[in-house]
mmCIF file with all atom_site columns, C-alpha atoms in Angstrom:
data_model
loop_
_atom_site.group_PDB
_atom_site.id
_atom_site.type_symbol
_atom_site.label_atom_id
_atom_site.label_alt_id
_atom_site.label_comp_id
_atom_site.label_asym_id
_atom_site.label_entity_id
_atom_site.label_seq_id
_atom_site.pdbx_PDB_ins_code
_atom_site.Cartn_x
_atom_site.Cartn_y
_atom_site.Cartn_z
_atom_site.occupancy
_atom_site.B_iso_or_equiv
_atom_site.pdbx_formal_charge
_atom_site.auth_seq_id
_atom_site.auth_comp_id
_atom_site.auth_asym_id
_atom_site.auth_atom_id
_atom_site.pdbx_PDB_model_num
ATOM 1   C CA . MET A 1 1   ? 126.404 88.198  110.198 1.00 93.00 ? 14  MET A CA 1
ATOM 2   C CA . ARG A 1 2   ? 130.048 88.054  111.233 1.00 97.00 ? 15  ARG A CA 1
ATOM 3   C CA . VAL A 1 3   ? 131.819 91.409  111.364 1.00 98.00 ? 16  VAL A CA 1
ATOM 4   C CA . LEU A 1 4   ? 135.514 92.184  111.663 1.00 98.00 ? 17  LEU A CA 1
ATOM 5   C CA . GLY A 1 5   ? 135.859 95.539  113.400 1.00 98.00 ? 18  GLY A CA 1
ATOM 6   C CA . VAL A 1 6   ? 139.099 97.451  112.936 1.00 98.00 ? 19  VAL A CA 1
ATOM 7   C CA . ASP A 1 7   ? 140.193 100.414 115.030 1.00 97.00 ? 20  ASP A CA 1
ATOM 8   C CA . PRO A 1 8   ? 143.010 101.682 112.778 1.00 96.00 ? 21  PRO A CA 1
ATOM 9   C CA . GLY A 1 9   ? 146.276 102.919 114.173 1.00 94.00 ? 22  GLY A CA 1
ATOM 10  C CA . LEU A 1 10  ? 149.951 102.539 113.379 1.00 94.00 ? 23  LEU A CA 1
ATOM 11  C CA . THR A 1 11  ? 151.210 101.910 116.902 1.00 95.00 ? 24  THR A CA 1
ATOM 12  C CA . ARG A 1 12  ? 148.161 99.905  117.990 1.00 96.00 ? 25  ARG A CA 1
ATOM 13  C CA . CYS A 1 13  ? 145.506 98.578  115.619 1.00 98.00 ? 26  CYS A CA 1
ATOM 14  C CA . GLY A 1 14  ? 142.521 96.980  117.315 1.00 98.00 ? 27  GLY A CA 1
ATOM 15  C CA . LEU A 1 15  ? 140.897 93.919  115.755 1.00 98.00 ? 28  LEU A CA 1
ATOM 16  C CA . GLY A 1 16  ? 137.635 92.415  116.949 1.00 98.00 ? 29  GLY A CA 1
ATOM 17  C CA . VAL A 1 17  ? 135.259 89.870  115.473 1.00 98.00 ? 30  VAL A CA 1
ATOM 18  C CA . VAL A 1 18  ? 131.607 89.843  116.528 1.00 97.00 ? 31  VAL A CA 1
ATOM 19  C CA . GLU A 1 19  ? 128.763 87.648  115.335 1.00 96.00 ? 32  GLU A CA 1
ATOM 20  C CA . GLY A 1 20  ? 125.151 88.755  115.255 1.00 92.00 ? 33  GLY A CA 1
ATOM 21  C CA . SER A 1 21  ? 122.138 86.520  114.722 1.00 83.00 ? 34  SER A CA 1
ATOM 22  C CA . GLY A 1 22  ? 119.578 89.250  114.198 1.00 73.00 ? 35  GLY A CA 1
ATOM 23  C CA . GLY A 1 23  ? 118.187 91.871  116.503 1.00 77.00 ? 36  GLY A CA 1
ATOM 24  C CA . ARG A 1 24  ? 120.422 92.988  119.366 1.00 84.00 ? 37  ARG A CA 1
ATOM 25  C CA . ALA A 1 25  ? 121.927 89.588  120.130 1.00 91.00 ? 38  ALA A CA 1
ATOM 26  C CA . VAL A 1 26  ? 125.680 89.623  119.516 1.00 95.00 ? 39  VAL A CA 1
ATOM 27  C CA . ARG A 1 27  ? 128.612 87.556  120.732 1.00 96.00 ? 40  ARG A CA 1
ATOM 28  C CA . ALA A 1 28  ? 132.354 88.081  120.681 1.00 97.00 ? 41  ALA A CA 1
ATOM 29  C CA . VAL A 1 29  ? 134.427 85.702  118.570 1.00 98.00 ? 42  VAL A CA 1
ATOM 30  C CA . ALA A 1 30  ? 137.948 87.109  118.917 1.00 98.00 ? 43  ALA A CA 1
ATOM 31  C CA . VAL A 1 31  ? 139.765 90.290  119.871 1.00 98.00 ? 44  VAL A CA 1
ATOM 32  C CA . ASP A 1 32  ? 143.391 91.420  119.757 1.00 97.00 ? 45  ASP A CA 1
ATOM 33  C CA . VAL A 1 33  ? 145.649 94.389  119.090 1.00 98.00 ? 46  VAL A CA 1
ATOM 34  C CA . VAL A 1 34  ? 148.350 94.531  116.410 1.00 98.00 ? 47  VAL A CA 1
ATOM 35  C CA . ARG A 1 35  ? 151.352 96.523  117.570 1.00 97.00 ? 48  ARG A CA 1
ATOM 36  C CA . THR A 1 36  ? 154.104 97.937  115.360 1.00 97.00 ? 49  THR A CA 1
ATOM 37  C CA . PRO A 1 37  ? 157.334 99.578  116.584 1.00 96.00 ? 50  PRO A CA 1
ATOM 38  C CA . PRO A 1 38  ? 157.301 103.373 116.159 1.00 94.00 ? 51  PRO A CA 1
ATOM 39  C CA . ASP A 1 39  ? 160.947 103.272 115.028 1.00 95.00 ? 52  ASP A CA 1
ATOM 40  C CA . ASP A 1 40  ? 160.199 101.056 112.019 1.00 96.00 ? 53  ASP A CA 1
ATOM 41  C CA . GLU A 1 41  ? 159.609 102.443 108.552 1.00 96.00 ? 54  GLU A CA 1
ATOM 42  C CA . VAL A 1 42  ? 155.987 103.324 107.804 1.00 95.00 ? 55  VAL A CA 1
ATOM 43  C CA . ALA A 1 43  ? 155.900 100.888 104.880 1.00 96.00 ? 56  ALA A CA 1
ATOM 44  C CA . ALA A 1 44  ? 156.986 98.016  107.137 1.00 97.00 ? 57  ALA A CA 1
ATOM 45  C CA . ARG A 1 45  ? 154.444 98.952  109.795 1.00 97.00 ? 58  ARG A CA 1
ATOM 46  C CA . LEU A 1 46  ? 151.619 99.126  107.255 1.00 98.00 ? 59  LEU A CA 1
ATOM 47  C CA . GLY A 1 47  ? 152.728 95.773  105.856 1.00 98.00 ? 60  GLY A CA 1
ATOM 48  C CA . ALA A 1 48  ? 152.570 94.219  109.325 1.00 98.00 ? 61  ALA A CA 1
ATOM 49  C CA . VAL A 1 49  ? 149.016 95.485  109.816 1.00 98.00 ? 62  VAL A CA 1
ATOM 50  C CA . ALA A 1 50  ? 148.017 94.244  106.365 1.00 98.00 ? 63  ALA A CA 1
ATOM 51  C CA . ASP A 1 51  ? 149.431 90.778  107.107 1.00 98.00 ? 64  ASP A CA 1
ATOM 52  C CA . ALA A 1 52  ? 147.555 90.624  110.410 1.00 98.00 ? 65  ALA A CA 1
ATOM 53  C CA . VAL A 1 53  ? 144.229 91.679  108.871 1.00 98.00 ? 66  VAL A CA 1
ATOM 54  C CA . GLU A 1 54  ? 144.683 89.214  106.030 1.00 98.00 ? 67  GLU A CA 1
ATOM 55  C CA . ALA A 1 55  ? 145.352 86.417  108.535 1.00 98.00 ? 68  ALA A CA 1
ATOM 56  C CA . TRP A 1 56  ? 142.275 87.345  110.565 1.00 98.00 ? 69  TRP A CA 1
ATOM 57  C CA . ILE A 1 57  ? 140.079 87.345  107.477 1.00 98.00 ? 70  ILE A CA 1
ATOM 58  C CA . ALA A 1 58  ? 141.378 83.907  106.514 1.00 98.00 ? 71  ALA A CA 1
ATOM 59  C CA . GLU A 1 59  ? 140.867 82.540  110.045 1.00 98.00 ? 72  GLU A CA 1
ATOM 60  C CA . HIS A 1 60  ? 137.553 84.088  111.077 1.00 98.00 ? 73  HIS A CA 1
ATOM 61  C CA . ARG A 1 61  ? 135.813 84.433  107.681 1.00 98.00 ? 74  ARG A CA 1
ATOM 62  C CA . PRO A 1 62  ? 133.889 87.660  108.322 1.00 98.00 ? 75  PRO A CA 1
ATOM 63  C CA . ASP A 1 63  ? 131.052 88.762  106.052 1.00 97.00 ? 76  ASP A CA 1
ATOM 64  C CA . VAL A 1 64  ? 132.016 92.428  106.251 1.00 97.00 ? 77  VAL A CA 1
ATOM 65  C CA . VAL A 1 65  ? 134.818 94.599  107.614 1.00 98.00 ? 78  VAL A CA 1
ATOM 66  C CA . ALA A 1 66  ? 133.875 97.663  109.679 1.00 98.00 ? 79  ALA A CA 1
ATOM 67  C CA . VAL A 1 67  ? 136.511 100.397 109.945 1.00 98.00 ? 80  VAL A CA 1
ATOM 68  C CA . GLU A 1 68  ? 136.535 103.604 111.933 1.00 95.00 ? 81  GLU A CA 1
ATOM 69  C CA . ARG A 1 69  ? 136.217 106.602 109.650 1.00 92.00 ? 82  ARG A CA 1
ATOM 70  C CA . VAL A 1 70  ? 139.037 109.104 110.002 1.00 83.00 ? 83  VAL A CA 1
ATOM 71  C CA . PHE A 1 71  ? 138.035 112.400 111.563 1.00 72.00 ? 84  PHE A CA 1
ATOM 72  C CA . ALA A 1 72  ? 139.886 115.664 112.124 1.00 64.00 ? 85  ALA A CA 1
ATOM 73  C CA . GLN A 1 73  ? 142.328 115.810 114.991 1.00 62.00 ? 86  GLN A CA 1
ATOM 74  C CA . HIS A 1 74  ? 144.807 118.358 116.271 1.00 62.00 ? 87  HIS A CA 1
ATOM 75  C CA . ASN A 1 75  ? 147.627 115.851 115.812 1.00 71.00 ? 88  ASN A CA 1
ATOM 76  C CA . VAL A 1 76  ? 148.078 115.721 112.035 1.00 75.00 ? 89  VAL A CA 1
ATOM 77  C CA . ARG A 1 77  ? 150.661 112.952 112.252 1.00 76.00 ? 90  ARG A CA 1
ATOM 78  C CA . THR A 1 78  ? 148.242 110.727 114.158 1.00 79.00 ? 91  THR A CA 1
ATOM 79  C CA . VAL A 1 79  ? 145.382 111.272 111.733 1.00 87.00 ? 92  VAL A CA 1
ATOM 80  C CA . MET A 1 80  ? 147.681 110.547 108.785 1.00 89.00 ? 93  MET A CA 1
ATOM 81  C CA . GLY A 1 81  ? 148.729 107.236 110.302 1.00 89.00 ? 94  GLY A CA 1
ATOM 82  C CA . THR A 1 82  ? 145.110 106.356 111.052 1.00 92.00 ? 95  THR A CA 1
ATOM 83  C CA . ALA A 1 83  ? 144.093 107.165 107.487 1.00 93.00 ? 96  ALA A CA 1
ATOM 84  C CA . GLN A 1 84  ? 146.950 105.103 106.060 1.00 95.00 ? 97  GLN A CA 1
ATOM 85  C CA . VAL A 1 85  ? 146.024 102.076 108.135 1.00 97.00 ? 98  VAL A CA 1
ATOM 86  C CA . GLY A 1 86  ? 142.340 102.469 107.270 1.00 96.00 ? 99  GLY A CA 1
ATOM 87  C CA . GLY A 1 87  ? 143.210 102.507 103.584 1.00 96.00 ? 100 GLY A CA 1
ATOM 88  C CA . VAL A 1 88  ? 145.373 99.397  103.907 1.00 97.00 ? 101 VAL A CA 1
ATOM 89  C CA . VAL A 1 89  ? 142.593 97.564  105.740 1.00 98.00 ? 102 VAL A CA 1
ATOM 90  C CA . ALA A 1 90  ? 140.075 98.520  103.054 1.00 98.00 ? 103 ALA A CA 1
ATOM 91  C CA . LEU A 1 91  ? 142.482 97.307  100.369 1.00 98.00 ? 104 LEU A CA 1
ATOM 92  C CA . VAL A 1 92  ? 143.029 93.943  102.080 1.00 98.00 ? 105 VAL A CA 1
ATOM 93  C CA . ALA A 1 93  ? 139.278 93.484  102.573 1.00 98.00 ? 106 ALA A CA 1
ATOM 94  C CA . GLY A 1 94  ? 138.534 94.442  98.977  1.00 98.00 ? 107 GLY A CA 1
ATOM 95  C CA . ARG A 1 95  ? 141.052 91.939  97.653  1.00 98.00 ? 108 ARG A CA 1
ATOM 96  C CA . ALA A 1 96  ? 139.375 89.285  99.790  1.00 98.00 ? 109 ALA A CA 1
ATOM 97  C CA . GLY A 1 97  ? 136.043 90.174  98.173  1.00 98.00 ? 110 GLY A CA 1
ATOM 98  C CA . LEU A 1 98  ? 134.566 91.635  101.349 1.00 98.00 ? 111 LEU A CA 1
ATOM 99  C CA . PRO A 1 99  ? 132.497 94.813  101.632 1.00 97.00 ? 112 PRO A CA 1
ATOM 100 C CA . VAL A 1 100 ? 133.916 97.564  103.814 1.00 97.00 ? 113 VAL A CA 1
ATOM 101 C CA . ALA A 1 101 ? 131.763 99.811  106.002 1.00 96.00 ? 114 ALA A CA 1
ATOM 102 C CA . PHE A 1 102 ? 133.034 103.003 107.612 1.00 96.00 ? 115 PHE A CA 1
ATOM 103 C CA . HIS A 1 103 ? 131.570 104.372 110.840 1.00 96.00 ? 116 HIS A CA 1
ATOM 104 C CA . THR A 1 104 ? 132.500 107.593 112.605 1.00 95.00 ? 117 THR A CA 1
ATOM 105 C CA . PRO A 1 105 ? 133.517 107.492 116.281 1.00 94.00 ? 118 PRO A CA 1
ATOM 106 C CA . SER A 1 106 ? 130.323 109.316 117.264 1.00 94.00 ? 119 SER A CA 1
ATOM 107 C CA . GLU A 1 107 ? 128.181 106.769 115.384 1.00 95.00 ? 120 GLU A CA 1
ATOM 108 C CA . VAL A 1 108 ? 129.914 103.920 117.189 1.00 96.00 ? 121 VAL A CA 1
ATOM 109 C CA . LYS A 1 109 ? 129.591 105.573 120.605 1.00 96.00 ? 122 LYS A CA 1
ATOM 110 C CA . ALA A 1 110 ? 125.916 106.393 120.009 1.00 95.00 ? 123 ALA A CA 1
ATOM 111 C CA . ALA A 1 111 ? 125.155 102.841 118.879 1.00 94.00 ? 124 ALA A CA 1
ATOM 112 C CA . VAL A 1 112 ? 126.891 101.169 121.812 1.00 95.00 ? 125 VAL A CA 1
ATOM 113 C CA . THR A 1 113 ? 126.304 103.611 124.697 1.00 95.00 ? 126 THR A CA 1
ATOM 114 C CA . GLY A 1 114 ? 123.454 105.803 123.488 1.00 94.00 ? 127 GLY A CA 1
ATOM 115 C CA . SER A 1 115 ? 125.641 108.919 123.531 1.00 93.00 ? 128 SER A CA 1
ATOM 116 C CA . GLY A 1 116 ? 127.837 110.119 120.696 1.00 91.00 ? 129 GLY A CA 1
ATOM 117 C CA . ARG A 1 117 ? 130.098 111.849 123.239 1.00 91.00 ? 130 ARG A CA 1
ATOM 118 C CA . ALA A 1 118 ? 130.757 108.872 125.499 1.00 95.00 ? 131 ALA A CA 1
ATOM 119 C CA . GLY A 1 119 ? 134.285 108.401 126.826 1.00 93.00 ? 132 GLY A CA 1
ATOM 120 C CA . LYS A 1 120 ? 136.503 105.403 126.194 1.00 92.00 ? 133 LYS A CA 1
ATOM 121 C CA . GLU A 1 121 ? 135.751 103.912 129.612 1.00 95.00 ? 134 GLU A CA 1
ATOM 122 C CA . GLN A 1 122 ? 132.010 104.082 128.909 1.00 96.00 ? 135 GLN A CA 1
ATOM 123 C CA . VAL A 1 123 ? 132.511 102.361 125.549 1.00 97.00 ? 136 VAL A CA 1
ATOM 124 C CA . THR A 1 124 ? 134.646 99.651  127.150 1.00 97.00 ? 137 THR A CA 1
ATOM 125 C CA . ALA A 1 125 ? 132.095 99.097  129.921 1.00 97.00 ? 138 ALA A CA 1
ATOM 126 C CA . MET A 1 126 ? 129.175 98.803  127.496 1.00 97.00 ? 139 MET A CA 1
ATOM 127 C CA . VAL A 1 127 ? 131.087 96.502  125.147 1.00 97.00 ? 140 VAL A CA 1
ATOM 128 C CA . THR A 1 128 ? 131.913 94.258  128.109 1.00 97.00 ? 141 THR A CA 1
ATOM 129 C CA . ARG A 1 129 ? 128.263 94.233  129.131 1.00 97.00 ? 142 ARG A CA 1
ATOM 130 C CA . VAL A 1 130 ? 126.733 93.800  125.672 1.00 96.00 ? 143 VAL A CA 1
ATOM 131 C CA . LEU A 1 131 ? 129.067 90.946  124.764 1.00 97.00 ? 144 LEU A CA 1
ATOM 132 C CA . ALA A 1 132 ? 128.868 89.384  128.242 1.00 96.00 ? 145 ALA A CA 1
ATOM 133 C CA . LEU A 1 133 ? 132.658 89.304  128.549 1.00 97.00 ? 146 LEU A CA 1
ATOM 134 C CA . ASP A 1 134 ? 134.295 88.042  131.739 1.00 96.00 ? 147 ASP A CA 1
ATOM 135 C CA . THR A 1 135 ? 136.855 90.841  131.663 1.00 96.00 ? 148 THR A CA 1
ATOM 136 C CA . ALA A 1 136 ? 136.975 94.226  129.979 1.00 97.00 ? 149 ALA A CA 1
ATOM 137 C CA . PRO A 1 137 ? 138.975 94.187  126.728 1.00 96.00 ? 150 PRO A CA 1
ATOM 138 C CA . ARG A 1 138 ? 142.271 96.068  127.025 1.00 95.00 ? 151 ARG A CA 1
ATOM 139 C CA . PRO A 1 139 ? 143.732 98.299  125.766 1.00 95.00 ? 152 PRO A CA 1
ATOM 140 C CA . ALA A 1 140 ? 141.012 100.687 124.593 1.00 95.00 ? 153 ALA A CA 1
ATOM 141 C CA . ASP A 1 141 ? 141.867 99.888  120.957 1.00 96.00 ? 154 ASP A CA 1
ATOM 142 C CA . ALA A 1 142 ? 140.595 96.338  121.474 1.00 98.00 ? 155 ALA A CA 1
ATOM 143 C CA . ALA A 1 143 ? 137.335 97.583  122.987 1.00 97.00 ? 156 ALA A CA 1
ATOM 144 C CA . ASP A 1 144 ? 136.931 100.094 120.159 1.00 97.00 ? 157 ASP A CA 1
ATOM 145 C CA . ALA A 1 145 ? 137.367 97.347  117.559 1.00 98.00 ? 158 ALA A CA 1
ATOM 146 C CA . LEU A 1 146 ? 134.636 95.274  119.215 1.00 98.00 ? 159 LEU A CA 1
ATOM 147 C CA . ALA A 1 147 ? 132.448 98.375  119.478 1.00 98.00 ? 160 ALA A CA 1
ATOM 148 C CA . LEU A 1 148 ? 132.840 98.976  115.729 1.00 97.00 ? 161 LEU A CA 1
ATOM 149 C CA . ALA A 1 149 ? 131.763 95.405  114.995 1.00 97.00 ? 162 ALA A CA 1
ATOM 150 C CA . VAL A 1 150 ? 128.782 95.670  117.342 1.00 97.00 ? 163 VAL A CA 1
ATOM 151 C CA . CYS A 1 151 ? 127.835 99.021  115.820 1.00 96.00 ? 164 CYS A CA 1
ATOM 152 C CA . HIS A 1 152 ? 127.783 97.551  112.338 1.00 96.00 ? 165 HIS A CA 1
ATOM 153 C CA . CYS A 1 153 ? 125.755 94.528  113.423 1.00 94.00 ? 166 CYS A CA 1
ATOM 154 C CA . TRP A 1 154 ? 123.109 96.846  114.825 1.00 93.00 ? 167 TRP A CA 1
ATOM 155 C CA . ARG A 1 155 ? 123.245 99.508  112.117 1.00 89.00 ? 168 ARG A CA 1
ATOM 156 C CA . ALA A 1 156 ? 123.479 97.232  109.076 1.00 75.00 ? 169 ALA A CA 1
ATOM 157 C CA . PRO A 1 157 ? 119.718 96.493  108.821 1.00 57.00 ? 170 PRO A CA 1
ATOM 158 C CA . MET A 1 158 ? 118.922 100.227 109.023 1.00 55.00 ? 171 MET A CA 1
ATOM 159 C CA . ILE A 1 159 ? 121.610 101.028 106.446 1.00 53.00 ? 172 ILE A CA 1
ATOM 160 C CA . ALA A 1 160 ? 120.215 98.337  104.158 1.00 52.00 ? 173 ALA A CA 1
ATOM 161 C CA . ARG A 1 161 ? 116.668 99.708  104.499 1.00 51.00 ? 174 ARG A CA 1
ATOM 162 C CA . MET A 1 162 ? 117.887 103.218 103.739 1.00 51.00 ? 175 MET A CA 1
ATOM 163 C CA . ALA A 1 163 ? 119.766 101.984 100.682 1.00 49.00 ? 176 ALA A CA 1
ATOM 164 C CA . GLU A 1 164 ? 116.665 100.159 99.452  1.00 58.00 ? 177 GLU A CA 1
ATOM 165 C CA . ALA A 1 165 ? 114.529 103.249 100.008 1.00 60.00 ? 178 ALA A CA 1
ATOM 166 C CA . GLU A 1 166 ? 117.033 105.413 98.132  1.00 63.00 ? 179 GLU A CA 1
ATOM 167 C CA . ALA A 1 167 ? 117.151 102.901 95.294  1.00 61.00 ? 180 ALA A CA 1
ATOM 168 C CA . ARG A 1 168 ? 113.339 102.851 95.046  1.00 70.00 ? 181 ARG A CA 1
ATOM 169 C CA . ALA A 1 169 ? 113.224 106.646 95.114  1.00 72.00 ? 182 ALA A CA 1
ATOM 170 C CA . ALA A 1 170 ? 115.871 106.859 92.384  1.00 74.00 ? 183 ALA A CA 1
ATOM 171 C CA . GLU A 1 171 ? 113.971 104.315 90.274  1.00 81.00 ? 184 GLU A CA 1
ATOM 172 C CA . ALA A 1 172 ? 110.707 106.225 90.725  1.00 78.00 ? 185 ALA A CA 1
ATOM 173 C CA . THR A 1 173 ? 112.448 109.461 89.730  1.00 84.00 ? 186 THR A CA 1
ATOM 174 C CA . MET A 1 174 ? 113.831 107.835 86.593  1.00 84.00 ? 187 MET A CA 1
ATOM 175 C CA . ARG A 1 175 ? 110.393 106.479 85.666  1.00 86.00 ? 188 ARG A CA 1
ATOM 176 C CA . HIS A 1 176 ? 108.831 109.910 86.232  1.00 79.00 ? 189 HIS A CA 1
ATOM 177 C CA . ARG A 1 177 ? 111.448 111.622 84.064  1.00 88.00 ? 190 ARG A CA 1
ATOM 178 C CA . ALA A 1 178 ? 110.975 108.989 81.368  1.00 87.00 ? 191 ALA A CA 1
ATOM 179 C CA . ARG A 1 179 ? 107.206 109.621 81.379  1.00 88.00 ? 192 ARG A CA 1
ATOM 180 C CA . LEU A 1 180 ? 107.760 113.374 81.143  1.00 85.00 ? 193 LEU A CA 1
ATOM 181 C CA . LYS A 1 181 ? 110.121 112.954 78.183  1.00 88.00 ? 194 LYS A CA 1
ATOM 182 C CA . ALA A 1 182 ? 107.666 110.606 76.482  1.00 87.00 ? 195 ALA A CA 1
ATOM 183 C CA . ALA A 1 183 ? 104.824 113.092 77.012  1.00 87.00 ? 196 ALA A CA 1
ATOM 184 C CA . GLN A 1 184 ? 106.973 115.926 75.661  1.00 88.00 ? 197 GLN A CA 1
ATOM 185 C CA . ARG A 1 185 ? 107.887 113.893 72.572  1.00 87.00 ? 198 ARG A CA 1
ATOM 186 C CA . ALA A 1 186 ? 104.267 112.968 72.015  1.00 86.00 ? 199 ALA A CA 1
ATOM 187 C CA . ALA A 1 187 ? 103.186 116.600 72.321  1.00 85.00 ? 200 ALA A CA 1
ATOM 188 C CA . THR A 1 188 ? 105.918 117.698 69.905  1.00 87.00 ? 201 THR A CA 1
ATOM 189 C CA . GLN A 1 189 ? 104.973 115.025 67.381  1.00 87.00 ? 202 GLN A CA 1
ATOM 190 C CA . LYS A 1 190 ? 101.280 115.906 67.672  1.00 83.00 ? 203 LYS A CA 1
ATOM 191 C CA . ALA A 1 191 ? 101.999 119.582 67.091  1.00 82.00 ? 204 ALA A CA 1
ATOM 192 C CA . ALA A 1 192 ? 104.158 118.758 64.082  1.00 82.00 ? 205 ALA A CA 1
ATOM 193 C CA . THR A 1 193 ? 101.469 116.473 62.644  1.00 83.00 ? 206 THR A CA 1
ATOM 194 C CA . GLN A 1 194 ? 98.767  119.100 63.090  1.00 81.00 ? 207 GLN A CA 1
ATOM 195 C CA . GLN A 1 195 ? 100.940 121.735 61.489  1.00 79.00 ? 208 GLN A CA 1
ATOM 196 C CA . ALA A 1 196 ? 101.649 119.511 58.496  1.00 77.00 ? 209 ALA A CA 1
ATOM 197 C CA . ALA A 1 197 ? 97.946  118.700 58.069  1.00 76.00 ? 210 ALA A CA 1
ATOM 198 C CA . THR A 1 198 ? 96.800  122.340 58.195  1.00 73.00 ? 211 THR A CA 1
ATOM 199 C CA . PRO A 1 199 ? 96.324  123.754 54.654  1.00 69.00 ? 212 PRO A CA 1
ATOM 200 C CA . LYS A 1 200 ? 98.517  126.712 53.975  1.00 64.00 ? 213 LYS A CA 1
ATOM 201 C CA . ALA A 1 201 ? 96.690  129.960 53.171  1.00 58.00 ? 214 ALA A CA 1
ATOM 202 C CA . ALA A 1 202 ? 97.042  131.071 49.526  1.00 57.00 ? 215 ALA A CA 1
ATOM 203 C CA . THR A 1 203 ? 99.388  133.933 49.062  1.00 57.00 ? 216 THR A CA 1
ATOM 204 C CA . PRO A 1 204 ? 97.481  136.861 47.457  1.00 59.00 ? 217 PRO A CA 1
ATOM 205 C CA . LYS A 1 205 ? 98.799  137.937 44.043  1.00 61.00 ? 218 LYS A CA 1
ATOM 206 C CA . ALA A 1 206 ? 100.080 141.400 43.696  1.00 59.00 ? 219 ALA A CA 1
ATOM 207 C CA . GLY A 1 207 ? 97.738  143.712 41.726  1.00 55.00 ? 220 GLY A CA 1
ATOM 208 C CA . ARG A 1 208 ? 98.638  144.746 38.217  1.00 47.00 ? 221 ARG A CA 1
#
């Protein structure tokens, strides 16, 4: 599985491609950060990110795109920009026919470091170690993008098993409901048949 991890951001958007061959074995394919000038119009900045993601998809041919899920922050402007970039990335991936997976920061940290409250330096250190990189990816956005890709590589089998289990449970529920409805119909029909077959009692005539 080849995963394109995206750490969305308007000023810096991290991109990282990781390939997994099953289990915990993963290797880094490429990593970079897309930068857009803060003074530019938002539409132009989003367009630049979209062009970069589209180019990376065409070059690296990922099987899935993993994006950080937006979470509440004190800085509303920052979270709005993050959400806008995440939406653009999802749109570009969807148009390329790729599935998009969203992971929260705590899920990524827990998957890579074992702690959902790990700091950026811990994430960078573990990404460097897990991917056997010669140097730590900088800035932190690059490391976060690789961490997202690694997280999805490791979580995807579990997510798939959960989806299969949910699908089987839903199918079993539907079959059970269908059997209940069939039993109710059969009981109703039986009662109606018995009622129709029962001779009606003669109505006594009024005395003269």
